[in-house]
Tab-separated table of C-alpha atoms and ligand atoms in Angstrom:
chain	number	residue	atom	x	y	z
A	1	MET	CA	68.177	-48.320	-55.799
A	2	LYS	CA	65.515	-46.081	-54.988
A	3	ALA	CA	62.571	-47.318	-52.597
A	4	ILE	CA	60.321	-45.968	-50.657
A	5	VAL	CA	61.278	-46.277	-47.264
A	6	GLN	CA	58.739	-46.269	-43.584
A	7	GLU	CA	60.965	-45.773	-40.607
A	8	ARG	CA	57.499	-45.576	-38.030
A	9	TYR	CA	54.143	-46.662	-38.368
A	10	GLY	CA	51.950	-43.081	-39.640
A	11	SER	CA	50.465	-42.374	-42.396
A	12	PRO	CA	51.813	-41.968	-46.375
A	13	ASP	CA	53.455	-38.694	-45.239
A	14	ASP	CA	55.937	-40.954	-43.521
A	15	LEU	CA	56.942	-42.175	-46.358
A	16	GLU	CA	60.007	-41.039	-48.053
A	17	LEU	CA	61.810	-41.654	-51.126
A	18	ARG	CA	65.775	-42.825	-50.413
A	19	GLU	CA	67.834	-44.356	-52.199
A	20	VAL	CA	69.236	-48.277	-50.267
A	21	ASP	CA	70.872	-51.060	-50.957
A	22	LYS	CA	69.846	-53.187	-53.400
A	23	PRO	CA	68.408	-56.639	-51.813
A	24	VAL	CA	70.431	-59.818	-51.183
A	25	VAL	CA	68.726	-62.740	-53.104
A	26	GLY	CA	68.618	-65.623	-51.451
A	27	ASP	CA	69.037	-69.276	-52.797
A	28	ASP	CA	65.343	-69.826	-53.816
A	29	GLU	CA	64.418	-66.010	-54.500
A	30	VAL	CA	64.531	-64.403	-58.298
A	31	LEU	CA	65.432	-60.457	-58.001
A	32	VAL	CA	63.239	-59.006	-59.915
A	33	ARG	CA	62.955	-54.876	-62.168
A	34	VAL	CA	60.327	-53.606	-60.088
A	35	ARG	CA	57.837	-51.817	-63.995
A	36	ALA	CA	54.922	-51.828	-62.037
A	37	ALA	CA	53.845	-52.063	-57.981
A	38	SER	CA	49.804	-51.535	-56.479
A	39	ILE	CA	48.338	-49.580	-53.569
A	40	HIS	CA	45.736	-51.241	-51.618
A	41	PRO	CA	44.045	-51.755	-48.459
A	42	ASP	CA	46.429	-53.913	-46.440
A	43	VAL	CA	48.974	-51.743	-47.713
A	44	TRP	CA	47.644	-48.628	-45.861
A	45	HIS	CA	46.954	-51.594	-42.314
A	46	VAL	CA	51.106	-51.903	-42.465
A	47	VAL	CA	51.314	-47.943	-43.667
A	48	SER	CA	49.493	-46.818	-40.379
A	49	GLY	CA	50.070	-49.803	-38.151
A	50	ARG	CA	46.749	-50.299	-37.618
A	51	PRO	CA	45.044	-52.931	-36.291
A	52	TYR	CA	47.331	-52.531	-33.645
A	53	VAL	CA	47.482	-56.186	-33.297
A	54	LEU	CA	49.154	-56.621	-37.074
A	55	ARG	CA	52.136	-55.676	-35.465
A	56	LEU	CA	52.370	-58.898	-33.293
A	57	MET	CA	51.669	-60.868	-36.029
A	58	GLY	CA	55.113	-59.911	-37.888
A	59	ALA	CA	54.819	-56.651	-39.557
A	60	GLY	CA	57.062	-54.897	-36.396
A	61	LEU	CA	56.424	-54.799	-32.861
A	62	ALA	CA	57.640	-50.562	-32.370
A	63	ARG	CA	58.028	-50.032	-37.167
A	64	PRO	CA	58.145	-51.826	-39.527
A	65	LYS	CA	60.747	-54.964	-39.712
A	66	ASN	CA	61.152	-54.385	-43.027
A	67	PRO	CA	60.757	-50.756	-43.496
A	68	ILE	CA	60.351	-50.921	-48.148
A	69	PRO	CA	56.501	-50.933	-48.142
A	70	GLY	CA	54.537	-53.088	-51.023
A	71	THR	CA	53.311	-56.323	-51.597
A	72	ASP	CA	51.900	-56.776	-55.371
A	73	MET	CA	54.436	-56.108	-58.803
A	74	ALA	CA	54.938	-57.301	-61.375
A	75	GLY	CA	58.549	-57.465	-63.640
A	76	ILE	CA	61.628	-58.211	-65.198
A	77	VAL	CA	63.576	-61.342	-63.848
A	78	GLU	CA	67.522	-59.250	-63.229
A	79	SER	CA	69.130	-62.368	-61.184
A	80	VAL	CA	68.141	-66.230	-59.886
A	81	GLY	CA	69.044	-67.594	-56.738
A	82	LYS	CA	71.422	-70.788	-56.880
A	83	SER	CA	67.599	-72.768	-56.509
A	84	VAL	CA	65.614	-71.785	-58.394
A	85	THR	CA	64.854	-73.645	-62.151
A	86	ARG	CA	61.826	-71.716	-63.467
A	87	PHE	CA	62.845	-68.315	-64.195
A	88	ARG	CA	66.391	-66.544	-65.545
A	89	PRO	CA	67.202	-63.627	-66.493
A	90	GLY	CA	63.962	-61.579	-69.024
A	91	THR	CA	61.651	-62.785	-68.274
A	92	PRO	CA	58.655	-60.801	-67.747
A	93	VAL	CA	57.104	-62.230	-64.088
A	94	PHE	CA	54.567	-60.968	-61.733
A	95	GLY	CA	53.601	-61.823	-58.232
A	96	GLU	CA	52.875	-60.980	-54.485
A	97	THR	CA	56.520	-60.763	-53.030
A	98	ILE	CA	55.016	-61.995	-49.064
A	99	VAL	CA	54.924	-65.503	-48.346
A	100	ALA	CA	51.803	-65.704	-45.367
A	101	GLN	CA	49.333	-63.293	-44.486
A	102	GLN	CA	48.842	-59.364	-45.520
A	103	TRP	CA	49.583	-57.517	-42.745
A	104	VAL	CA	54.095	-57.438	-43.544
A	105	ASN	CA	55.708	-54.961	-46.048
A	106	GLY	CA	56.812	-56.335	-48.479
A	107	GLY	CA	59.680	-54.365	-50.104
A	108	ALA	CA	57.908	-53.856	-53.908
A	109	PHE	CA	57.723	-50.209	-53.158
A	110	ALA	CA	61.310	-50.045	-54.642
A	111	GLU	CA	63.381	-50.108	-58.172
A	112	TYR	CA	63.924	-53.996	-57.151
A	113	VAL	CA	62.285	-56.373	-54.942
A	114	SER	CA	63.639	-60.083	-53.921
A	115	VAL	CA	60.908	-63.187	-54.140
A	116	ARG	CA	60.762	-66.338	-53.787
A	117	GLN	CA	60.148	-68.123	-57.234
A	118	ASP	CA	57.193	-70.682	-55.994
A	119	LEU	CA	55.022	-66.385	-54.774
A	120	LEU	CA	55.888	-66.018	-59.168
A	121	ALA	CA	54.018	-66.713	-62.201
A	122	LEU	CA	54.867	-65.395	-65.453
A	123	LYS	CA	53.748	-62.522	-66.979
A	124	PRO	CA	50.720	-63.469	-69.958
A	125	ASP	CA	51.242	-60.926	-73.057
A	126	ASN	CA	48.517	-59.768	-73.320
A	127	VAL	CA	48.796	-57.218	-69.432
A	128	THR	CA	50.125	-54.642	-69.146
A	129	PHE	CA	52.874	-54.392	-66.072
A	130	GLU	CA	50.208	-52.545	-64.313
A	131	GLN	CA	47.453	-54.448	-64.607
A	132	ALA	CA	49.488	-57.942	-64.149
A	133	ALA	CA	50.453	-55.700	-60.576
A	134	SER	CA	46.805	-55.217	-59.659
A	135	ILE	CA	46.048	-58.522	-59.145
A	136	PRO	CA	48.090	-61.103	-56.720
A	137	THR	CA	46.701	-59.932	-53.802
A	138	SER	CA	43.018	-59.120	-54.313
A	139	GLY	CA	42.994	-62.119	-56.812
A	140	PHE	CA	44.351	-64.078	-53.834
A	141	ILE	CA	42.017	-62.893	-51.407
A	142	ALA	CA	38.804	-63.794	-54.022
A	143	LEU	CA	40.033	-66.995	-54.859
A	144	GLN	CA	40.656	-67.675	-51.182
A	145	ASN	CA	37.382	-67.164	-50.535
A	146	LEU	CA	36.022	-68.440	-53.302
A	147	ARG	CA	37.037	-71.824	-52.924
A	148	GLY	CA	34.860	-74.905	-53.647
A	149	LEU	CA	31.772	-72.649	-54.472
A	150	SER	CA	32.407	-72.951	-58.252
A	151	GLN	CA	30.168	-76.106	-58.044
A	152	ARG	CA	27.548	-73.985	-56.169
A	153	LEU	CA	28.111	-71.122	-59.157
A	154	PRO	CA	26.435	-71.872	-62.921
A	155	GLY	CA	22.928	-70.423	-62.921
A	156	ARG	CA	22.775	-68.870	-59.560
A	157	LYS	CA	22.255	-65.367	-57.709
A	158	VAL	CA	25.218	-64.069	-56.533
A	159	LEU	CA	25.121	-60.641	-55.125
A	160	ILE	CA	28.757	-59.113	-54.243
A	161	ASN	CA	28.745	-56.494	-51.695
A	162	GLY	CA	31.213	-53.578	-52.756
A	163	GLY	CA	31.609	-55.340	-56.521
A	164	GLY	CA	33.511	-52.583	-57.633
A	165	GLY	CA	36.446	-52.486	-55.376
A	166	GLY	CA	40.207	-54.226	-55.875
A	167	VAL	CA	38.691	-57.824	-54.854
A	168	GLY	CA	34.992	-57.001	-55.573
A	169	ALA	CA	35.734	-55.921	-59.475
A	170	LEU	CA	37.814	-59.419	-59.230
A	171	ALA	CA	35.185	-61.876	-58.025
A	172	LEU	CA	32.936	-60.636	-60.175
A	173	GLN	CA	34.311	-62.088	-63.075
A	174	ILE	CA	35.635	-64.616	-61.602
A	175	MET	CA	31.764	-65.964	-60.755
A	176	LYS	CA	30.582	-65.150	-63.875
A	177	ALA	CA	33.581	-66.688	-65.734
A	178	TYR	CA	31.906	-70.042	-63.372
A	179	GLY	CA	28.349	-68.787	-65.009
A	180	ALA	CA	26.570	-67.631	-61.986
A	181	HIS	CA	24.458	-64.611	-62.647
A	182	VAL	CA	26.088	-61.409	-60.500
A	183	THR	CA	24.519	-58.385	-58.588
A	184	ALA	CA	27.093	-55.686	-58.213
A	185	VAL	CA	26.916	-53.545	-55.770
A	186	ASP	CA	28.469	-50.112	-55.055
A	187	SER	CA	28.731	-46.694	-55.894
A	188	THR	CA	26.918	-44.390	-58.182
A	189	SER	CA	29.979	-43.174	-59.458
A	190	LYS	CA	31.172	-47.129	-60.571
A	191	LEU	CA	28.032	-48.501	-62.412
A	192	GLY	CA	28.605	-48.360	-65.786
A	193	MET	CA	32.182	-50.233	-64.605
A	194	LEU	CA	30.439	-53.051	-63.307
A	195	ARG	CA	28.670	-53.082	-66.396
A	196	SER	CA	31.493	-53.692	-68.526
A	197	LEU	CA	32.795	-56.091	-66.618
A	198	GLY	CA	30.089	-58.268	-66.523
A	199	ALA	CA	27.115	-57.419	-63.598
A	200	ASP	CA	24.013	-58.876	-64.786
A	201	GLU	CA	22.490	-56.653	-62.315
A	202	VAL	CA	24.049	-53.112	-60.748
A	203	VAL	CA	22.720	-51.592	-57.243
A	204	ASP	CA	23.338	-48.112	-55.943
A	205	TYR	CA	24.650	-48.740	-53.021
A	206	THR	CA	23.685	-44.913	-51.920
A	207	ARG	CA	20.025	-45.282	-53.621
A	208	GLU	CA	19.322	-49.001	-52.421
A	209	ASP	CA	19.595	-51.071	-49.304
A	210	PHE	CA	20.333	-54.492	-51.111
A	211	THR	CA	18.709	-56.227	-48.063
A	212	ARG	CA	15.696	-54.553	-48.723
A	213	ARG	CA	15.054	-55.351	-52.360
A	214	GLY	CA	12.893	-58.705	-52.094
A	215	VAL	CA	15.392	-61.155	-53.900
A	216	LEU	CA	16.806	-64.168	-52.597
A	217	TYR	CA	20.838	-64.932	-53.190
A	218	ASP	CA	21.820	-67.873	-53.659
A	219	LEU	CA	25.397	-66.565	-52.514
A	220	ILE	CA	25.958	-63.383	-50.566
A	221	PHE	CA	30.068	-61.959	-51.545
A	222	ASP	CA	29.973	-59.510	-48.973
A	223	VAL	CA	32.997	-56.739	-49.432
A	224	PRO	CA	32.298	-53.681	-47.047
A	225	GLY	CA	29.878	-56.067	-44.271
A	226	ASN	CA	28.306	-52.431	-43.784
A	227	TYR	CA	24.931	-54.220	-42.929
A	228	PRO	CA	24.792	-56.798	-39.900
A	229	VAL	CA	24.760	-60.258	-40.780
A	230	SER	CA	21.027	-60.932	-40.394
A	231	ALA	CA	20.429	-58.237	-42.363
A	232	CYS	CA	22.443	-60.072	-44.704
A	233	ARG	CA	20.449	-63.336	-43.851
A	234	ARG	CA	16.839	-61.508	-44.780
A	235	ALA	CA	18.232	-62.058	-48.793
A	236	LEU	CA	19.747	-65.200	-49.281
A	237	LYS	CA	17.507	-68.678	-49.398
A	238	PRO	CA	17.713	-70.925	-46.959
A	239	ASP	CA	20.504	-72.957	-48.341
A	240	GLY	CA	22.500	-69.878	-49.371
A	241	ARG	CA	26.507	-69.163	-48.713
A	242	TYR	CA	27.287	-65.463	-46.571
A	243	VAL	CA	30.559	-64.721	-47.243
A	244	LEU	CA	32.953	-62.059	-45.595
A	245	ILE	CA	36.122	-60.177	-47.091
A	246	GLY	CA	36.166	-57.590	-44.240
A	247	HIS	CA	36.905	-54.011	-45.024
A	248	GLU	CA	38.249	-51.229	-42.061
A	249	CYS	CA	37.573	-48.289	-44.320
A	250	TYR	CA	41.165	-46.757	-43.280
A	251	GLY	CA	40.521	-47.254	-40.126
A	252	GLU	CA	37.108	-45.431	-39.798
A	253	SER	CA	35.643	-48.463	-39.207
A	254	GLY	CA	37.133	-47.111	-35.613
A	255	LYS	CA	38.129	-50.542	-34.425
A	256	ARG	CA	41.900	-49.363	-33.257
A	257	VAL	CA	43.281	-52.822	-31.951
A	258	PHE	CA	41.803	-55.675	-33.483
A	259	GLY	CA	40.040	-54.868	-36.222
A	260	LEU	CA	38.088	-57.173	-37.356
A	261	ILE	CA	39.454	-60.322	-35.401
A	262	PRO	CA	36.675	-60.118	-32.950
A	263	HIS	CA	34.490	-59.644	-36.215
A	264	PHE	CA	35.620	-62.532	-37.089
A	265	LEU	CA	35.768	-65.190	-34.544
A	266	THR	CA	32.443	-63.845	-34.152
A	267	LEU	CA	30.754	-65.349	-37.333
A	268	MET	CA	33.288	-68.815	-36.775
A	269	VAL	CA	30.933	-69.931	-33.709
A	270	LEU	CA	27.923	-68.508	-34.983
A	271	SER	CA	28.791	-70.865	-38.426
A	272	ARG	CA	28.702	-74.282	-36.108
A	273	PHE	CA	24.640	-73.327	-35.244
A	274	VAL	CA	23.998	-71.781	-38.620
A	275	LYS	CA	24.750	-73.288	-42.113
A	276	GLN	CA	24.967	-69.835	-44.226
A	277	LEU	CA	28.007	-69.129	-42.455
A	278	ARG	CA	29.475	-72.206	-43.014
A	279	GLY	CA	32.617	-72.912	-44.867
A	280	PRO	CA	33.400	-74.592	-47.953
A	281	GLY	CA	35.108	-77.228	-46.126
A	282	VAL	CA	38.043	-76.655	-48.623
A	283	PRO	CA	41.718	-76.022	-48.041
A	284	MET	CA	42.896	-72.851	-48.652
A	285	PRO	CA	45.036	-72.669	-52.160
A	286	THR	CA	48.576	-72.184	-51.427
A	287	LYS	CA	50.024	-69.143	-53.195
A	288	GLU	CA	51.284	-71.048	-56.215
A	289	GLU	CA	48.051	-73.114	-56.728
A	290	ALA	CA	46.006	-69.146	-57.052
A	291	ILE	CA	48.605	-66.936	-58.603
A	292	ALA	CA	48.908	-69.571	-61.356
A	293	VAL	CA	44.665	-69.719	-61.763
A	294	LEU	CA	45.090	-65.662	-61.369
A	295	ARG	CA	47.617	-66.686	-64.743
A	296	GLU	CA	45.545	-68.622	-66.038
A	297	LEU	CA	42.614	-65.595	-65.827
A	298	LEU	CA	44.110	-63.207	-67.463
A	299	GLU	CA	45.974	-65.161	-70.268
A	300	THR	CA	42.196	-66.823	-70.944
A	301	GLY	CA	40.907	-63.040	-71.075
A	302	LYS	CA	38.170	-64.392	-68.029
A	303	ILE	CA	39.275	-61.159	-65.818
A	304	THR	CA	41.043	-57.798	-67.036
A	305	PRO	CA	42.142	-55.911	-64.306
A	306	ILE	CA	41.010	-52.253	-64.802
A	307	ILE	CA	43.418	-49.498	-63.370
A	308	ASP	CA	42.675	-46.368	-62.368
A	309	SER	CA	45.491	-43.971	-62.077
A	310	THR	CA	49.381	-45.150	-62.366
A	311	TYR	CA	51.903	-42.216	-60.435
A	312	PRO	CA	55.967	-42.696	-60.230
A	313	LEU	CA	57.655	-44.263	-56.907
A	314	ASN	CA	58.428	-40.467	-55.565
A	315	GLU	CA	54.651	-39.220	-55.537
A	316	VAL	CA	53.665	-42.635	-52.955
A	317	ARG	CA	52.256	-40.405	-50.596
A	318	GLU	CA	49.350	-38.235	-53.533
A	319	ALA	CA	49.191	-42.178	-54.435
A	320	PHE	CA	47.966	-42.716	-51.373
A	321	ARG	CA	46.103	-40.259	-50.749
A	322	HIS	CA	43.583	-40.865	-54.143
A	323	MET	CA	42.828	-44.509	-53.239
A	324	ILE	CA	41.577	-43.281	-49.191
A	325	GLU	CA	39.658	-39.575	-50.658
A	326	ASP	CA	38.849	-40.556	-53.790
A	327	GLU	CA	35.972	-42.898	-55.905
A	328	LEU	CA	38.853	-44.829	-57.991
A	329	GLN	CA	37.499	-47.143	-60.638
A	330	GLY	CA	40.160	-49.335	-60.740
A	331	LYS	CA	43.746	-50.026	-59.109
A	332	VAL	CA	46.243	-47.463	-57.749
A	333	ILE	CA	48.855	-48.144	-58.902
A	334	VAL	CA	52.778	-46.824	-58.514
A	335	THR	CA	55.885	-47.067	-60.698
A	336	PRO	CA	59.838	-47.046	-60.137
A	337	ALA	CA	60.643	-46.250	-64.037
A	338	GLU	CA	59.885	-42.923	-63.416
A	339	ALA	CA	60.760	-41.567	-59.941
A	340	VAL	CA	64.084	-39.426	-60.576
B	401	NAP	N1	38.410	-61.759	-45.357
B	401	NAP	C1	39.584	-62.285	-45.875
B	401	NAP	O1	40.584	-63.310	-46.390
B	401	NAP	C2	41.148	-61.629	-46.829
B	401	NAP	C3	42.389	-61.039	-46.113
B	401	NAP	C4	43.024	-60.738	-46.065
B	401	NAP	C5	42.363	-58.672	-47.096
B	401	NAP	N2	41.255	-58.754	-46.092
B	401	NAP	C6	40.136	-57.428	-46.452
B	401	NAP	O2	39.830	-57.443	-47.652
B	401	NAP	C7	39.761	-55.794	-48.072
B	401	NAP	C8	39.751	-56.025	-49.743
B	401	NAP	O3	38.649	-54.478	-50.712
B	401	NAP	P1	39.025	-54.391	-51.474
B	401	NAP	O4	41.046	-54.286	-51.847
B	401	NAP	O5	38.064	-54.162	-53.034
B	401	NAP	O6	38.696	-52.779	-51.039
B	401	NAP	P2	38.696	-52.059	-52.392
B	401	NAP	O7	39.107	-51.265	-53.594
B	401	NAP	O8	39.031	-50.639	-50.777
B	401	NAP	O9	36.742	-51.503	-52.506
B	401	NAP	C9	35.683	-51.822	-51.257
B	401	NAP	C10	34.565	-51.535	-52.712
B	401	NAP	O10	33.409	-51.345	-51.308
B	401	NAP	C11	32.523	-50.686	-51.728
B	401	NAP	N3	31.823	-49.904	-50.636
B	401	NAP	C12	32.212	-48.863	-49.395
B	401	NAP	N4	31.715	-48.828	-49.042
B	401	NAP	C13	30.209	-48.853	-49.227
B	401	NAP	C14	28.792	-49.928	-49.101
B	401	NAP	N5	27.715	-49.556	-48.212
B	401	NAP	N6	28.105	-50.580	-49.961
B	401	NAP	C15	28.946	-51.319	-50.813
B	401	NAP	N7	29.931	-50.824	-52.001
B	401	NAP	C16	30.719	-50.174	-50.200
B	401	NAP	C17	33.767	-49.311	-52.606
B	401	NAP	O11	33.276	-48.238	-52.276
B	401	NAP	P3	32.910	-46.354	-52.150
B	401	NAP	O12	34.554	-45.875	-52.754
B	401	NAP	O13	31.753	-45.747	-52.377
B	401	NAP	O14	34.087	-46.534	-51.378
B	401	NAP	C18	34.299	-49.831	-52.945
B	401	NAP	O15	34.320	-49.925	-54.208
B	401	NAP	C19	40.435	-55.135	-47.647
B	401	NAP	O16	39.798	-53.978	-46.010
B	401	NAP	C20	41.673	-56.276	-46.843
B	401	NAP	O17	41.776	-55.442	-45.751
B	401	NAP	C21	40.296	-59.582	-46.109
């Protein structure tokens, strides 16, 4: 099969389209013929090998253990392992190809990928393969960070910093579905998209500092984390909550060794003293639970994935460059079907 191969950590320019063996399907796995896969910041982390700590955390010390990048895909079941009960050949599915955290290659940038059955869900008929492939990792991050908050949201004032990105655009729609009043912050070019996704108010971060608007929020859901927590607390009600997602801006944050891990550890320590930083006290959803919730949200039209652009697999370098350098309006997709 054709696949994108990464032999070393470096840049997207090191990725090459090659002919490789089709994956072997384990007993509990499904072989999916990939129709679309999406690019997101965590794929960049493993392609670049940064922060360096990810190499010790399972990605591979000297080079990636799995040479084929990509974790999010949608496609059609080609064959199933002998213990698979939920899917059969010909079924359209979508999901994340990796079991644990996001910092490993998942083999999705290929014509075929082998995926554990519990990581997959049926693709709803009302979304395209591209739309379904754009959802899994961003949706999982949004759901795991919104856990335990659904009861707190109806009628409450929420601010999403970075609302126009992969995670923010889904969090926005999920929080609107929960009945929150949502203010979304992002760059000028994304404000129209934010309104079309249901934002009640929008703030252009190039013109306004949301921490100085004089408005207090019940929840600040912060993707870029570009303000100190002390500034964000200025815009929080005393019993409000601050949730940091964190973004390393493709290396621009300069935290090459440990990334944002020390910052998250500091927040954990502070949360013992500051109620606004406290977690919800409920367990994270498993990936199986999350993909089922995302499927339901897609099928009922509560979330509508926005696609910025689609590239053939052999133009994966250009696709990465577009994600890193340009102002996006939705997700960037790669499709093996066009790779010749
Ligand atoms: N916390 C967790 O549980 C967890 C788990 C896994 C991964 N992650 C991390 O989560 C992140 C997910 O990000 P994503 O997929 O949503 O990224 P994304 O698609 O790049 O979106 C980030 C958004 O933030 C906007 N932004 C940039 N600077 C801003 C500013 N100063 N003020 C307001 N908005 C700003 C960007 O707009 P521009 O176009 O202007 O740049 C973009 O719309 C990744 O970095 C990933 O590593 C977190």
